[in-house]
PDB file of C-alpha atoms in Angstrom:
ATOM      1  CA  MET R1334      11.024   2.333   0.228  1.00 51.00           C
ATOM      2  CA  GLY R1335      13.644   1.399  -1.870  1.00 54.00           C
ATOM      3  CA  ALA R1336      15.023  -1.272   0.424  1.00 57.00           C
ATOM      4  CA  VAL R1337      11.858  -2.274   1.359  1.00 65.00           C
ATOM      5  CA  LEU R1338      11.004  -2.588  -2.517  1.00 63.00           C
ATOM      6  CA  ARG R1339      13.710  -4.560  -3.347  1.00 67.00           C
ATOM      7  CA  VAL R1340      13.155  -7.060  -0.650  1.00 76.00           C
ATOM      8  CA  PHE R1341      10.528  -7.551  -1.217  1.00 75.00           C
ATOM      9  CA  ASN R1342      10.405  -8.560  -5.044  1.00 74.00           C
ATOM     10  CA  ARG R1343      13.526 -11.463  -4.186  1.00 78.00           C
ATOM     11  CA  VAL R1344      11.102 -12.808  -1.305  1.00 83.00           C
ATOM     12  CA  LEU R1345       7.986 -12.683  -3.821  1.00 79.00           C
ATOM     13  CA  LEU R1346      10.782 -14.088  -7.322  1.00 78.00           C
ATOM     14  CA  GLY R1347      11.628 -16.896  -4.769  1.00 84.00           C
ATOM     15  CA  LEU R1348       8.222 -17.520  -3.240  1.00 88.00           C
ATOM     16  CA  ALA R1349       7.162 -18.274  -7.170  1.00 83.00           C
ATOM     17  CA  GLY R1350      10.170 -19.415  -7.931  1.00 83.00           C
ATOM     18  CA  LEU R1351       9.903 -22.514  -5.263  1.00 88.00           C
ATOM     19  CA  LEU R1352       6.041 -22.771  -6.287  1.00 87.00           C
ATOM     20  CA  LEU R1353       6.375 -23.283  -9.527  1.00 84.00           C
ATOM     21  CA  LEU R1354       9.032 -25.278  -9.234  1.00 86.00           C
ATOM     22  CA  ALA R1355       7.290 -27.669  -6.910  1.00 81.00           C
ATOM     23  CA  LEU R1356       4.347 -27.518  -9.675  1.00 79.00           C
ATOM     24  CA  GLY R1357       6.282 -28.451 -12.063  1.00 82.00           C
ATOM     25  CA  ALA R1358       8.011 -31.259 -10.597  1.00 80.00           C
ATOM     26  CA  ALA R1359       4.553 -32.502  -9.437  1.00 76.00           C
ATOM     27  CA  VAL R1360       3.589 -32.547 -13.445  1.00 76.00           C
ATOM     28  CA  LEU R1361       6.331 -33.458 -14.788  1.00 79.00           C
ATOM     29  CA  VAL R1362       6.199 -36.826 -12.316  1.00 79.00           C
ATOM     30  CA  GLY R1363       2.967 -38.070 -13.066  1.00 74.00           C
ATOM     31  CA  ALA R1364       2.630 -36.939 -16.724  1.00 76.00           C
ATOM     32  CA  LEU R1365       6.227 -38.877 -17.453  1.00 80.00           C
ATOM     33  CA  ASP R1366       4.309 -42.016 -15.308  1.00 78.00           C
ATOM     34  CA  LEU R1367       7.792 -42.267 -13.858  1.00 78.00           C
ATOM     35  CA  PRO R1368       6.938 -44.407 -10.740  1.00 77.00           C
ATOM     36  CA  ARG R1369       5.490 -46.448 -13.314  1.00 75.00           C
ATOM     37  CA  HIS R1370       8.954 -46.872 -15.194  1.00 79.00           C
ATOM     38  CA  TRP R1371      11.550 -46.183 -12.039  1.00 83.00           C
ATOM     39  CA  ASP R1372       9.644 -48.515  -9.530  1.00 78.00           C
ATOM     40  CA  PHE R1373       8.703 -46.051  -6.062  1.00 76.00           C
ATOM     41  CA  SER R1374       6.023 -44.462  -4.462  1.00 77.00           C
ATOM     42  CA  LEU R1375       4.304 -41.126  -4.673  1.00 72.00           C
ATOM     43  CA  PRO R1376       3.289 -39.644  -0.804  1.00 74.00           C
ATOM     44  CA  SER R1377      -0.613 -39.876  -0.939  1.00 72.00           C
ATOM     45  CA  ALA R1378      -1.011 -35.869  -1.165  1.00 69.00           C
ATOM     46  CA  TRP R1379       0.919 -35.463  -4.359  1.00 71.00           C
ATOM     47  CA  PRO R1380      -1.362 -34.145  -6.966  1.00 66.00           C
ATOM     48  CA  PHE R1381      -0.615 -35.734  -9.919  1.00 70.00           C
ATOM     49  CA  GLN R1382      -0.395 -39.988  -9.527  1.00 68.00           C
ATOM     50  CA  GLY R1383      -0.317 -41.157 -13.370  1.00 72.00           C
ATOM     51  CA  PRO R1384      -0.821 -38.800 -16.779  1.00 73.00           C
ATOM     52  CA  ASP R1385      -4.664 -39.077 -16.741  1.00 72.00           C
ATOM     53  CA  ASP R1386      -4.584 -36.830 -13.208  1.00 70.00           C
ATOM     54  CA  VAL R1387      -5.815 -33.557 -13.655  1.00 69.00           C
ATOM     55  CA  LEU R1388      -5.348 -31.092 -11.341  1.00 64.00           C
ATOM     56  CA  LEU R1389      -9.346 -30.295 -10.356  1.00 65.00           C
ATOM     57  CA  THR R1390     -11.418 -33.025 -10.698  1.00 69.00           C
ATOM     58  CA  ALA R1391     -15.129 -32.428 -11.564  1.00 72.00           C
ATOM     59  CA  ALA R1392     -15.782 -32.736  -8.545  1.00 74.00           C
ATOM     60  CA  ASP R1393     -13.881 -30.507  -6.732  1.00 69.00           C
ATOM     61  CA  ARG R1394     -14.683 -27.908  -9.548  1.00 69.00           C
ATOM     62  CA  ARG R1395     -18.508 -28.064  -8.380  1.00 74.00           C
ATOM     63  CA  ARG R1396     -18.324 -28.540  -4.855  1.00 74.00           C
ATOM     64  CA  TRP R1397     -19.099 -25.609  -3.395  1.00 73.00           C
ATOM     65  CA  ARG R1398     -21.059 -24.307  -6.441  1.00 73.00           C
ATOM     66  CA  HIS R1399     -23.865 -24.126  -4.146  1.00 77.00           C
ATOM     67  CA  ARG R1400     -22.461 -22.128  -1.075  1.00 77.00           C
ATOM     68  CA  GLN R1401     -23.710 -18.289  -1.596  1.00 81.00           C
ATOM     69  CA  TRP R1402     -20.224 -17.174  -0.616  1.00 83.00           C
ATOM     70  CA  TRP R1403     -18.364 -18.899  -2.754  1.00 77.00           C
ATOM     71  CA  TRP R1404     -17.683 -16.766  -5.869  1.00 76.00           C
ATOM     72  CA  PRO R1405     -17.651 -14.020  -3.807  1.00 85.00           C
ATOM     73  CA  VAL R1406     -15.186 -15.199  -2.083  1.00 86.00           C
ATOM     74  CA  VAL R1407     -13.161 -16.163  -5.289  1.00 82.00           C
ATOM     75  CA  ILE R1408     -13.755 -12.997  -7.184  1.00 87.00           C
ATOM     76  CA  GLY R1409     -12.680 -11.053  -4.276  1.00 92.00           C
ATOM     77  CA  ALA R1410      -9.748 -13.702  -4.671  1.00 92.00           C
ATOM     78  CA  LEU R1411      -8.604 -13.249  -7.936  1.00 89.00           C
ATOM     79  CA  ALA R1412      -9.026  -9.289  -7.224  1.00 93.00           C
ATOM     80  CA  VAL R1413      -6.787  -8.883  -4.541  1.00 93.00           C
ATOM     81  CA  LEU R1414      -4.330 -10.656  -6.423  1.00 88.00           C
ATOM     82  CA  VAL R1415      -4.715  -8.942  -9.547  1.00 89.00           C
ATOM     83  CA  LEU R1416      -4.224  -5.363  -8.120  1.00 91.00           C
ATOM     84  CA  ALA R1417      -1.688  -6.921  -5.978  1.00 85.00           C
ATOM     85  CA  GLY R1418       0.243  -7.528  -9.555  1.00 80.00           C
ATOM     86  CA  LEU R1419      -0.522  -4.044 -10.370  1.00 83.00           C
ATOM     87  CA  TRP R1420       1.087  -2.121  -7.500  1.00 82.00           C
ATOM     88  CA  TRP R1421       4.323  -4.901  -7.900  1.00 75.00           C
ATOM     89  CA  LEU R1422       4.748  -3.597 -11.541  1.00 74.00           C
ATOM     90  CA  LEU R1423       3.926   0.214 -10.876  1.00 75.00           C
ATOM     91  CA  GLY R1424       6.554  -0.234  -7.792  1.00 68.00           C
ATOM     92  CA  GLN R1425       9.260  -1.431 -10.899  1.00 63.00           C
ATOM     93  CA  VAL R1426       8.602   1.126 -13.199  1.00 61.00           C
ATOM     94  CA  ARG R1427       8.067   4.255 -11.002  1.00 58.00           C
ATOM     95  CA  ARG R1428      11.420   6.105 -10.685  1.00 53.00           C
ATOM     96  CA  ARG R1429      11.426   8.394  -7.771  1.00 61.00           C
ATOM     97  CA  ARG R1430      12.860  11.662  -8.916  1.00 70.00           C
ATOM     98  CA  PRO R1431      13.197  14.140  -5.706  1.00 76.00           C
ATOM     99  CA  ARG R1432      11.580  17.548  -7.536  1.00 79.00           C
ATOM    100  CA  GLU R1433      13.535  19.427  -5.256  1.00 80.00           C
ATOM    101  CA  VAL R1434      16.501  18.639  -2.491  1.00 84.00           C
ATOM    102  CA  VAL R1435      16.374  19.861   1.011  1.00 80.00           C
ATOM    103  CA  LEU R1436      19.910  21.066   1.620  1.00 79.00           C
ATOM    104  CA  PRO R1437      21.103  21.094   5.298  1.00 73.00           C
ATOM    105  CA  ALA R1438      20.600  23.938   7.429  1.00 63.00           C
ATOM    106  CA  VAL R1439      21.198  24.295  11.314  1.00 53.00           C
ATOM    107  CA  ASP R1440      19.349  27.364  11.591  1.00 59.00           C
ATOM    108  CA  ASP R1441      15.020  28.110   9.151  1.00 58.00           C
ATOM    109  CA  PRO R1442      14.586  29.030   6.891  1.00 62.00           C
ATOM    110  CA  VAL R1443      15.023  25.603   4.691  1.00 70.00           C
ATOM    111  CA  VAL R1444      16.405  26.064   1.731  1.00 77.00           C
ATOM    112  CA  VAL R1445      16.196  24.261  -1.039  1.00 81.00           C
ATOM    113  CA  VAL R1446      17.293  23.110  -4.487  1.00 84.00           C
ATOM    114  CA  ARG R1447      14.809  22.159  -7.609  1.00 87.00           C
ATOM    115  CA  GLY R1448      15.848  18.497  -8.819  1.00 86.00           C
ATOM    116  CA  ARG R1449      16.078  19.231 -12.493  1.00 88.00           C
ATOM    117  CA  ALA R1450      18.417  22.185 -12.155  1.00 90.00           C
ATOM    118  CA  VAL R1451      21.312  19.412  -9.969  1.00 90.00           C
ATOM    119  CA  GLU R1452      20.319  17.749 -13.000  1.00 91.00           C
ATOM    120  CA  GLU R1453      21.137  19.957 -15.348  1.00 92.00           C
ATOM    121  CA  THR R1454      23.600  20.903 -13.350  1.00 93.00           C
ATOM    122  CA  VAL R1455      25.546  17.557 -13.032  1.00 93.00           C
ATOM    123  CA  ALA R1456      25.572  16.826 -16.928  1.00 94.00           C
ATOM    124  CA  ALA R1457      26.484  19.552 -18.101  1.00 95.00           C
ATOM    125  CA  GLU R1458      29.585  19.084 -15.687  1.00 94.00           C
ATOM    126  CA  ALA R1459      30.138  15.568 -17.363  1.00 94.00           C
ATOM    127  CA  GLU R1460      29.826  16.587 -20.898  1.00 94.00           C
ATOM    128  CA  ALA R1461      32.783  18.676 -20.319  1.00 94.00           C
ATOM    129  CA  LEU R1462      34.912  16.007 -18.790  1.00 93.00           C
ATOM    130  CA  ASP R1463      37.418  15.168 -21.641  1.00 92.00           C
ATOM    131  CA  GLY R1464      35.941  11.351 -23.251  1.00 92.00           C
ATOM    132  CA  VAL R1465      32.156  11.787 -22.743  1.00 93.00           C
ATOM    133  CA  GLU R1466      29.643  12.915 -26.157  1.00 92.00           C
ATOM    134  CA  ARG R1467      26.706  13.193 -24.125  1.00 92.00           C
ATOM    135  CA  ALA R1468      25.135  12.613 -20.308  1.00 94.00           C
ATOM    136  CA  ALA R1469      21.853  11.919 -18.949  1.00 93.00           C
ATOM    137  CA  VAL R1470      21.420  12.513 -14.947  1.00 92.00           C
ATOM    138  CA  VAL R1471      18.499  11.945 -13.167  1.00 90.00           C
ATOM    139  CA  LEU R1472      17.984  12.122  -9.025  1.00 89.00           C
ATOM    140  CA  VAL R1473      16.425   9.895  -7.302  1.00 86.00           C
ATOM    141  CA  GLY R1474      15.398   8.904  -3.772  1.00 82.00           C
ATOM    142  CA  ARG R1475      14.791  10.808  -1.248  1.00 81.00           C
ATOM    143  CA  ARG R1476      14.701  15.159  -1.101  1.00 78.00           C
ATOM    144  CA  GLY R1477      16.689  14.970   1.971  1.00 81.00           C
ATOM    145  CA  ALA R1478      19.000  12.069   0.578  1.00 84.00           C
ATOM    146  CA  PRO R1479      18.979  12.473  -3.450  1.00 89.00           C
ATOM    147  CA  GLY R1480      21.155   9.951  -5.345  1.00 89.00           C
ATOM    148  CA  VAL R1481      22.268  10.252  -8.562  1.00 91.00           C
ATOM    149  CA  ARG R1482      21.778   7.876 -11.607  1.00 91.00           C
ATOM    150  CA  ALA R1483      24.054   8.720 -14.392  1.00 93.00           C
ATOM    151  CA  VAL R1484      24.243   7.350 -18.129  1.00 93.00           C
ATOM    152  CA  LEU R1485      27.879   8.383 -19.986  1.00 93.00           C
ATOM    153  CA  VAL R1486      27.830   8.366 -23.328  1.00 93.00           C
ATOM    154  CA  LEU R1487      31.587   7.296 -24.178  1.00 92.00           C
ATOM    155  CA  SER R1488      33.897   9.296 -27.280  1.00 90.00           C
ATOM    156  CA  PRO R1489      35.675   6.770 -29.272  1.00 89.00           C
ATOM    157  CA  GLY R1490      38.971   5.996 -27.231  1.00 87.00           C
ATOM    158  CA  ALA R1491      37.665   6.767 -23.836  1.00 89.00           C
ATOM    159  CA  VAL R1492      38.958   5.061 -21.765  1.00 91.00           C
ATOM    160  CA  PRO R1493      35.909   4.109 -19.173  1.00 92.00           C
ATOM    161  CA  GLU R1494      38.207   4.126 -16.145  1.00 93.00           C
ATOM    162  CA  VAL R1495      39.310   7.538 -16.450  1.00 93.00           C
ATOM    163  CA  VAL R1496      35.941   9.018 -17.069  1.00 93.00           C
ATOM    164  CA  LEU R1497      34.694   6.545 -14.412  1.00 93.00           C
ATOM    165  CA  ARG R1498      37.261   8.413 -12.105  1.00 94.00           C
ATOM    166  CA  ARG R1499      37.115  11.954 -12.831  1.00 94.00           C
ATOM    167  CA  PHE R1500      33.201  12.022 -12.925  1.00 94.00           C
ATOM    168  CA  ALA R1501      33.187  10.775  -9.296  1.00 94.00           C
ATOM    169  CA  VAL R1502      35.941  12.979  -8.549  1.00 93.00           C
ATOM    170  CA  GLU R1503      34.890  15.849 -10.511  1.00 93.00           C
ATOM    171  CA  VAL R1504      31.985  15.403 -10.347  1.00 94.00           C
ATOM    172  CA  LEU R1505      29.822  14.182  -7.930  1.00 93.00           C
ATOM    173  CA  GLU R1506      32.348  15.415  -5.302  1.00 93.00           C
ATOM    174  CA  GLY R1507      32.174  18.515  -6.207  1.00 91.00           C
ATOM    175  CA  ALA R1508      27.826  18.256  -6.381  1.00 91.00           C
ATOM    176  CA  ARG R1509      28.007  17.081  -2.784  1.00 91.00           C
ATOM    177  CA  THR R1510      30.296  19.200  -2.024  1.00 90.00           C
ATOM    178  CA  SER R1511      28.206  22.287  -3.296  1.00 86.00           C
ATOM    179  CA  LEU R1512      24.525  21.135  -1.705  1.00 86.00           C
ATOM    180  CA  GLY R1513      26.421  20.358   1.721  1.00 85.00           C
ATOM    181  CA  LEU R1514      25.124  16.239   1.805  1.00 85.00           C
ATOM    182  CA  GLY R1515      27.167  14.117   3.597  1.00 86.00           C
ATOM    183  CA  ARG R1516      27.061  11.889   0.746  1.00 88.00           C
ATOM    184  CA  LEU R1517      25.185  11.604  -3.016  1.00 89.00           C
ATOM    185  CA  PRO R1518      25.244   7.858  -3.784  1.00 91.00           C
ATOM    186  CA  ALA R1519      25.282   7.487  -7.555  1.00 91.00           C
ATOM    187  CA  GLU R1520      24.591   4.127 -10.330  1.00 91.00           C
ATOM    188  CA  VAL R1521      26.368   5.143 -13.774  1.00 93.00           C
ATOM    189  CA  ARG R1522      26.607   3.220 -16.618  1.00 92.00           C
ATOM    190  CA  LEU R1523      28.270   3.800 -19.515  1.00 92.00           C
ATOM    191  CA  ARG R1524      27.898   3.391 -23.068  1.00 88.00           C
ATOM    192  CA  GLY R1525      29.921   3.736 -26.179  1.00 82.00           C
ATOM    193  CA  VAL R1526      28.758   6.477 -29.141  1.00 67.00           C
ATOM    194  CA  ARG R1527      27.538   4.396 -31.834  1.00 63.00           C
ATOM    195  CA  HIS R1528      28.655   5.147 -35.950  1.00 51.00           C
ATOM    196  CA  ARG R1529      27.167   4.090 -38.942  1.00 49.00           C
ATOM    197  CA  ALA R1530      28.950   1.544 -40.839  1.00 43.00           C
ATOM    198  CA  GLU R1531      31.163   2.742 -43.352  1.00 42.00           C
ATOM    199  CA  ARG R1532      31.731   1.181 -46.892  1.00 46.00           C
ATOM    200  CA  VAL R1533      35.868   1.778 -47.794  1.00 44.00           C
ATOM    201  CA  GLY R1534      36.906   0.933 -51.683  1.00 41.00           C
TER     202      GLY R1534
END
């Protein structure tokens, strides 16, 4: 689902960008009356021929009003656009956090571990590393193939490369081995501790 959503986001943003670019170019060329100033002609299908043109003329706005299907179609199309926008927005803000992790097993019964317990364990082990002031860890993905998102707040003087390497080798690899997973992808963000400014002298 995450990969599909990323592809959908890219396609949607690309199409929206192309549409806005084309519309902006059409409006700019017509509003600035560039064909007259630069002595070139526009195609007959160009929506804006000059600065006095509008997107929809009065005749265009009244053309379909007498049709009984006009308002239901307009309202239905707007409703679909609103619902699609809400679905897309919820997909951006929602984070899939598996409540449990299914451990690989050859025979039944299936063994599961609480997702919150895994998060707390990984965070505690991360905070035990030298150079880590605080750690926040959440699980993402599916319960059979989880991933990790971690934010590590570094102590003053900590070397980010060293902390990141130790977190990957000692914490993530240990968690992957304990859970019996083939892989445990992770996204790690490093932040520094913010201190209040001190006045000297």
